[in-house]
mmCIF file of C-alpha atoms in Angstrom:
data_model
loop_
_atom_site.group_PDB
_atom_site.id
_atom_site.type_symbol
_atom_site.label_atom_id
_atom_site.label_comp_id
_atom_site.label_asym_id
_atom_site.label_seq_id
_atom_site.Cartn_x
_atom_site.Cartn_y
_atom_site.Cartn_z
ATOM 1 C CA UNK A 1 -1.075 -74.100 62.808
ATOM 2 C CA UNK A 2 1.176 -76.402 60.861
ATOM 3 C CA UNK A 3 -1.326 -76.766 58.042
ATOM 4 C CA UNK A 4 -1.719 -72.968 57.628
ATOM 5 C CA UNK A 5 1.992 -72.523 57.344
ATOM 6 C CA UNK A 6 2.469 -73.385 53.650
ATOM 7 C CA UNK A 7 -0.477 -70.951 52.945
ATOM 8 C CA UNK A 8 1.104 -68.010 54.820
ATOM 9 C CA UNK A 9 4.412 -68.836 53.078
ATOM 10 C CA UNK A 10 2.774 -68.834 49.670
ATOM 11 C CA UNK A 11 1.194 -65.470 50.330
ATOM 12 C CA UNK A 12 4.504 -64.023 51.556
ATOM 13 C CA UNK A 13 6.229 -65.426 48.480
ATOM 14 C CA UNK A 14 3.547 -64.230 46.149
ATOM 15 C CA UNK A 15 3.814 -60.796 47.824
ATOM 16 C CA UNK A 16 7.568 -60.797 47.441
ATOM 17 C CA UNK A 17 7.306 -61.874 43.806
ATOM 18 C CA UNK A 18 4.703 -59.130 43.173
ATOM 19 C CA UNK A 19 6.805 -56.520 44.974
ATOM 20 C CA UNK A 20 9.901 -57.642 42.857
ATOM 21 C CA UNK A 21 7.864 -57.411 39.626
ATOM 22 C CA UNK A 22 6.472 -53.973 40.557
ATOM 23 C CA UNK A 23 9.983 -52.754 41.430
ATOM 24 C CA UNK A 24 11.444 -54.192 38.122
ATOM 25 C CA UNK A 25 8.428 -52.379 36.219
ATOM 26 C CA UNK A 26 9.151 -49.120 38.005
ATOM 27 C CA UNK A 27 12.908 -49.425 37.277
ATOM 28 C CA UNK A 28 12.161 -50.298 33.659
ATOM 29 C CA UNK A 29 9.824 -47.351 33.174
ATOM 30 C CA UNK A 30 12.465 -45.054 34.804
ATOM 31 C CA UNK A 31 15.110 -46.352 32.438
ATOM 32 C CA UNK A 32 12.757 -45.921 29.315
ATOM 33 C CA UNK A 33 11.915 -42.371 30.516
ATOM 34 C CA UNK A 34 15.597 -41.612 30.799
ATOM 35 C CA UNK A 35 16.466 -42.980 27.456
ATOM 36 C CA UNK A 36 13.678 -40.807 25.986
ATOM 37 C CA UNK A 37 14.968 -37.803 27.790
ATOM 38 C CA UNK A 38 18.469 -38.537 26.381
ATOM 39 C CA UNK A 39 17.094 -38.989 22.864
ATOM 40 C CA UNK A 40 15.092 -35.729 23.099
ATOM 41 C CA UNK A 41 18.159 -33.857 24.422
ATOM 42 C CA UNK A 42 20.265 -35.366 21.592
ATOM 43 C CA UNK A 43 17.598 -34.387 19.032
ATOM 44 C CA UNK A 44 17.562 -30.721 20.461
ATOM 45 C CA UNK A 45 21.371 -30.671 20.241
ATOM 46 C CA UNK A 46 21.394 -31.922 16.750
ATOM 47 C CA UNK A 47 18.854 -29.232 15.720
ATOM 48 C CA UNK A 48 20.736 -26.410 17.471
ATOM 49 C CA UNK A 49 23.845 -27.665 15.871
ATOM 50 C CA UNK A 50 22.274 -27.534 12.402
ATOM 51 C CA UNK A 51 20.787 -24.163 13.134
ATOM 52 C CA UNK A 52 24.162 -22.784 14.061
ATOM 53 C CA UNK A 53 25.680 -24.209 10.871
ATOM 54 C CA UNK A 54 22.757 -22.617 8.920
ATOM 55 C CA UNK A 55 23.497 -19.242 10.547
ATOM 56 C CA UNK A 56 27.117 -19.466 9.785
ATOM 57 C CA UNK A 57 26.467 -20.203 6.211
ATOM 58 C CA UNK A 58 23.897 -17.301 6.021
ATOM 59 C CA UNK A 59 26.274 -14.868 7.616
ATOM 60 C CA UNK A 60 28.973 -15.917 5.266
ATOM 61 C CA UNK A 61 26.826 -15.498 2.087
ATOM 62 C CA UNK A 62 25.735 -12.067 3.324
ATOM 63 C CA UNK A 63 29.190 -10.970 4.056
ATOM 64 C CA UNK A 64 30.254 -12.266 0.556
ATOM 65 C CA UNK A 65 27.463 -10.308 -1.025
ATOM 66 C CA UNK A 66 28.341 -7.170 1.017
ATOM 67 C CA UNK A 67 32.078 -7.429 0.007
ATOM 68 C CA UNK A 68 30.994 -7.633 -3.642
ATOM 69 C CA UNK A 69 28.859 -4.541 -3.038
ATOM 70 C CA UNK A 70 31.724 -2.782 -1.207
ATOM 71 C CA UNK A 71 34.198 -3.482 -4.174
ATOM 72 C CA UNK A 72 31.678 -2.263 -6.676
ATOM 73 C CA UNK A 73 31.141 0.954 -4.575
ATOM 74 C CA UNK A 74 34.786 1.593 -4.152
ATOM 75 C CA UNK A 75 35.519 1.198 -7.927
ATOM 76 C CA UNK A 76 32.445 2.877 -9.245
ATOM 77 C CA UNK A 77 31.433 5.366 -6.687
ATOM 78 C CA UNK A 78 34.175 6.335 -4.202
ATOM 79 C CA UNK A 79 36.876 5.906 -6.842
ATOM 80 C CA UNK A 80 35.068 8.146 -9.171
ATOM 81 C CA UNK A 81 34.528 10.785 -6.378
ATOM 82 C CA UNK A 82 38.292 10.673 -5.367
ATOM 83 C CA UNK A 83 39.293 11.141 -9.016
ATOM 84 C CA UNK A 84 36.987 14.115 -9.314
ATOM 85 C CA UNK A 85 38.343 15.570 -5.960
ATOM 86 C CA UNK A 86 41.946 15.263 -7.397
ATOM 87 C CA UNK A 87 41.001 17.097 -10.521
ATOM 88 C CA UNK A 88 39.265 19.720 -8.474
ATOM 89 C CA UNK A 89 42.211 20.237 -6.119
ATOM 90 C CA UNK A 90 44.599 20.699 -9.087
ATOM 91 C CA UNK A 91 42.646 23.781 -10.167
ATOM 92 C CA UNK A 92 43.972 27.202 -9.230
ATOM 93 C CA UNK A 93 40.506 28.695 -8.810
ATOM 94 C CA UNK A 94 39.593 29.531 -5.196
ATOM 95 C CA UNK A 95 36.059 28.493 -5.681
ATOM 96 C CA UNK A 96 37.309 24.941 -6.579
ATOM 97 C CA UNK A 97 38.682 24.410 -3.112
ATOM 98 C CA UNK A 98 35.121 24.725 -1.638
ATOM 99 C CA UNK A 99 33.887 22.208 -4.174
ATOM 100 C CA UNK A 100 36.836 19.944 -3.293
ATOM 101 C CA UNK A 101 35.822 20.004 0.368
ATOM 102 C CA UNK A 102 32.287 19.142 -0.472
ATOM 103 C CA UNK A 103 33.441 16.196 -2.462
ATOM 104 C CA UNK A 104 35.656 14.950 0.314
ATOM 105 C CA UNK A 105 32.836 15.124 2.772
ATOM 106 C CA UNK A 106 30.742 13.061 0.355
ATOM 107 C CA UNK A 107 33.568 10.530 0.166
ATOM 108 C CA UNK A 108 33.871 10.410 4.002
ATOM 109 C CA UNK A 109 30.016 9.776 4.156
ATOM 110 C CA UNK A 110 30.177 7.082 1.627
ATOM 111 C CA UNK A 111 32.983 5.256 3.355
ATOM 112 C CA UNK A 112 31.202 5.364 6.736
ATOM 113 C CA UNK A 113 28.252 3.961 4.935
ATOM 114 C CA UNK A 114 30.237 1.039 3.547
ATOM 115 C CA UNK A 115 31.962 0.376 6.931
ATOM 116 C CA UNK A 116 28.540 -0.142 8.486
ATOM 117 C CA UNK A 117 27.380 -2.489 5.863
ATOM 118 C CA UNK A 118 30.479 -4.789 6.724
ATOM 119 C CA UNK A 119 29.076 -5.299 10.249
ATOM 120 C CA UNK A 120 26.136 -7.659 10.595
ATOM 121 C CA UNK A 121 24.985 -5.653 13.639
ATOM 122 C CA UNK A 122 22.880 -3.701 11.116
ATOM 123 C CA UNK A 123 20.358 -6.574 11.285
ATOM 124 C CA UNK A 124 19.221 -5.474 14.688
ATOM 125 C CA UNK A 125 18.560 -1.897 13.470
ATOM 126 C CA UNK A 126 16.623 -2.701 10.320
ATOM 127 C CA UNK A 127 13.126 -4.090 9.999
ATOM 128 C CA UNK A 128 12.055 -6.575 7.362
ATOM 129 C CA UNK A 129 9.901 -3.839 5.845
ATOM 130 C CA UNK A 130 12.861 -1.496 5.620
ATOM 131 C CA UNK A 131 15.046 -4.136 4.259
ATOM 132 C CA UNK A 132 12.501 -5.114 1.429
ATOM 133 C CA UNK A 133 12.117 -1.465 0.403
ATOM 134 C CA UNK A 134 15.958 -1.086 0.272
ATOM 135 C CA UNK A 135 16.307 -4.101 -2.073
ATOM 136 C CA UNK A 136 13.457 -3.047 -4.225
ATOM 137 C CA UNK A 137 14.995 0.529 -4.415
ATOM 138 C CA UNK A 138 18.139 -1.008 -5.722
ATOM 139 C CA UNK A 139 16.186 -2.633 -8.584
ATOM 140 C CA UNK A 140 14.420 0.605 -9.366
ATOM 141 C CA UNK A 141 17.726 2.424 -9.469
ATOM 142 C CA UNK A 142 19.214 -0.097 -11.917
ATOM 143 C CA UNK A 143 15.986 0.274 -14.009
ATOM 144 C CA UNK A 144 15.934 -3.534 -14.130
ATOM 145 C CA UNK A 145 12.209 -3.856 -13.885
ATOM 146 C CA UNK A 146 9.142 -2.278 -12.207
ATOM 147 C CA UNK A 147 8.617 -3.141 -8.597
ATOM 148 C CA UNK A 148 5.685 -2.909 -6.207
ATOM 149 C CA UNK A 149 5.657 -3.081 -2.330
ATOM 150 C CA UNK A 150 2.744 -3.648 -0.207
ATOM 151 C CA UNK A 151 2.551 -3.711 3.586
ATOM 152 C CA UNK A 152 -0.539 -4.985 5.590
ATOM 153 C CA UNK A 153 -0.977 -5.133 9.286
ATOM 154 C CA UNK A 154 0.910 -4.011 12.356
ATOM 155 C CA UNK A 155 4.624 -5.102 12.227
ATOM 156 C CA UNK A 156 6.127 -6.973 15.103
ATOM 157 C CA UNK A 157 9.694 -7.575 16.122
ATOM 158 C CA UNK A 158 11.520 -10.593 14.881
ATOM 159 C CA UNK A 159 14.499 -12.321 16.618
ATOM 160 C CA UNK A 160 17.726 -11.316 14.974
ATOM 161 C CA UNK A 161 18.918 -14.781 14.106
ATOM 162 C CA UNK A 162 15.623 -15.585 12.463
ATOM 163 C CA UNK A 163 15.512 -12.236 10.678
ATOM 164 C CA UNK A 164 18.964 -12.714 9.299
ATOM 165 C CA UNK A 165 17.726 -16.158 7.773
ATOM 166 C CA UNK A 166 14.593 -14.664 6.557
ATOM 167 C CA UNK A 167 16.449 -11.698 5.026
ATOM 168 C CA UNK A 168 18.803 -14.153 3.167
ATOM 169 C CA UNK A 169 15.792 -16.140 1.880
ATOM 170 C CA UNK A 170 14.132 -12.940 0.570
ATOM 171 C CA UNK A 171 17.397 -11.951 -1.182
ATOM 172 C CA UNK A 172 17.644 -15.473 -2.749
ATOM 173 C CA UNK A 173 14.051 -15.112 -4.118
ATOM 174 C CA UNK A 174 14.860 -11.835 -5.642
ATOM 175 C CA UNK A 175 18.241 -13.030 -6.980
ATOM 176 C CA UNK A 176 16.486 -15.957 -8.633
ATOM 177 C CA UNK A 177 13.994 -13.742 -10.279
ATOM 178 C CA UNK A 178 16.668 -11.308 -11.468
ATOM 179 C CA UNK A 179 19.005 -14.152 -12.795
ATOM 180 C CA UNK A 180 16.402 -16.493 -14.392
ATOM 181 C CA UNK A 181 12.872 -14.956 -14.786
ATOM 182 C CA UNK A 182 13.610 -11.862 -16.819
ATOM 183 C CA UNK A 183 10.448 -10.133 -15.342
ATOM 184 C CA UNK A 184 8.901 -6.870 -16.173
ATOM 185 C CA UNK A 185 7.360 -6.579 -12.653
ATOM 186 C CA UNK A 186 8.335 -8.007 -9.337
ATOM 187 C CA UNK A 187 5.761 -7.565 -6.416
ATOM 188 C CA UNK A 188 6.566 -8.097 -2.888
ATOM 189 C CA UNK A 189 3.844 -8.087 -0.170
ATOM 190 C CA UNK A 190 4.288 -8.470 3.564
ATOM 191 C CA UNK A 191 1.175 -9.229 5.690
ATOM 192 C CA UNK A 192 1.274 -9.268 9.626
ATOM 193 C CA UNK A 193 -1.396 -11.549 10.819
ATOM 194 C CA UNK A 194 -1.898 -12.019 14.667
ATOM 195 C CA UNK A 195 -0.363 -15.428 14.610
ATOM 196 C CA UNK A 196 2.259 -15.205 11.719
ATOM 197 C CA UNK A 197 3.925 -13.027 9.195
ATOM 198 C CA UNK A 198 3.550 -13.933 5.503
ATOM 199 C CA UNK A 199 5.685 -12.634 2.659
ATOM 200 C CA UNK A 200 4.756 -13.047 -1.006
ATOM 201 C CA UNK A 201 7.342 -12.552 -3.718
ATOM 202 C CA UNK A 202 5.889 -12.769 -7.180
ATOM 203 C CA UNK A 203 7.079 -11.946 -10.667
ATOM 204 C CA UNK A 204 5.683 -12.116 -14.266
ATOM 205 C CA UNK A 205 8.595 -13.677 -15.696
ATOM 206 C CA UNK A 206 9.505 -16.825 -17.639
ATOM 207 C CA UNK A 207 8.525 -19.331 -14.795
ATOM 208 C CA UNK A 208 9.879 -22.885 -14.429
ATOM 209 C CA UNK A 209 8.735 -26.349 -13.956
ATOM 210 C CA UNK A 210 8.866 -27.149 -10.152
ATOM 211 C CA UNK A 211 10.302 -30.575 -10.547
ATOM 212 C CA UNK A 212 13.267 -29.598 -12.727
ATOM 213 C CA UNK A 213 16.658 -30.714 -11.269
ATOM 214 C CA UNK A 214 18.266 -27.335 -12.066
ATOM 215 C CA UNK A 215 15.809 -25.528 -9.814
ATOM 216 C CA UNK A 216 15.187 -28.430 -7.362
ATOM 217 C CA UNK A 217 18.430 -27.910 -5.225
ATOM 218 C CA UNK A 218 18.085 -24.189 -4.870
ATOM 219 C CA UNK A 219 14.406 -24.506 -3.751
ATOM 220 C CA UNK A 220 15.395 -27.276 -1.405
ATOM 221 C CA UNK A 221 17.939 -25.066 0.264
ATOM 222 C CA UNK A 222 15.358 -22.251 0.732
ATOM 223 C CA UNK A 223 12.854 -24.792 2.135
ATOM 224 C CA UNK A 224 15.507 -26.069 4.764
ATOM 225 C CA UNK A 225 16.301 -22.611 5.832
ATOM 226 C CA UNK A 226 12.654 -21.738 6.431
ATOM 227 C CA UNK A 227 12.221 -24.989 8.276
ATOM 228 C CA UNK A 228 15.279 -24.339 10.501
ATOM 229 C CA UNK A 229 13.564 -21.005 11.771
ATOM 230 C CA UNK A 230 10.154 -22.824 12.163
ATOM 231 C CA UNK A 231 8.680 -21.359 9.004
ATOM 232 C CA UNK A 232 7.356 -22.794 5.620
ATOM 233 C CA UNK A 233 7.762 -21.932 1.973
ATOM 234 C CA UNK A 234 5.229 -22.487 -0.753
ATOM 235 C CA UNK A 235 6.242 -22.056 -4.466
ATOM 236 C CA UNK A 236 4.124 -22.076 -7.417
ATOM 237 C CA UNK A 237 5.412 -21.418 -10.937
ATOM 238 C CA UNK A 238 4.390 -22.031 -14.490
ATOM 239 C CA UNK A 239 6.243 -21.583 -17.663
ATOM 240 C CA UNK A 240 5.719 -18.077 -19.230
ATOM 241 C CA UNK A 241 3.261 -17.177 -16.436
ATOM 242 C CA UNK A 242 5.763 -16.189 -13.693
ATOM 243 C CA UNK A 243 6.424 -17.445 -10.108
ATOM 244 C CA UNK A 244 4.912 -16.949 -6.748
ATOM 245 C CA UNK A 245 6.811 -17.550 -3.574
ATOM 246 C CA UNK A 246 4.999 -17.574 -0.179
ATOM 247 C CA UNK A 247 7.064 -17.423 2.942
ATOM 248 C CA UNK A 248 5.309 -17.961 6.321
ATOM 249 C CA UNK A 249 6.745 -17.562 9.787
ATOM 250 C CA UNK A 250 4.534 -18.199 12.928
ATOM 251 C CA UNK A 251 4.626 -15.464 15.676
ATOM 252 C CA UNK A 252 5.147 -18.206 18.150
ATOM 253 C CA UNK A 253 8.535 -18.979 16.389
ATOM 254 C CA UNK A 254 9.617 -15.329 16.467
#
């Protein structure tokens, strides 16, 4: 009985040590799991914060473009209509009053259209297809270059915040072509696949070297914006042979 006591004591001690080690291991694993959870939450918060900042920048840029457009319309279009209305009203001919009323109705219509453009809520009421057609129609109206548009597949709805970023990226692609490429033709194709939407913006302009510093910052900005909404951008360009920009947004991110 006395001889067996040390063995029992050792067994109890060993069991206690093993229990202590097991408990320590469990606590350590719980702490590591909690640490990973906190790091994951912090990462998500950082991504959300960056996304919110990107959205604010995009909204600001679109509003600035819109205000520029409004200023141009007020000066060139509505201002001209009002001047014409004033001249018409100054006439003593009865038929001129009818013409003046028609001009005033046109002015009211134009002002209402401008007021809508100042509100970014229009994003929820316009599809990517309609937006592209509208932008290309502007180029055609200016007689800047020839344009082509192709739509393939069944369109699906895109989240408004992601749509706004995508709209801005498309605008930038077109603006870059207008400012730098001097193209005779701009082609824009949108293809709706089951798992993603793909937009191709191509021109037959001057092209550029992908690695050039003057283009690098702008392209990096476009790439970051596509990354923020879960998409990708692929750019191919060659001097004197034009530029092709492919935007891809998975449907799982929409």
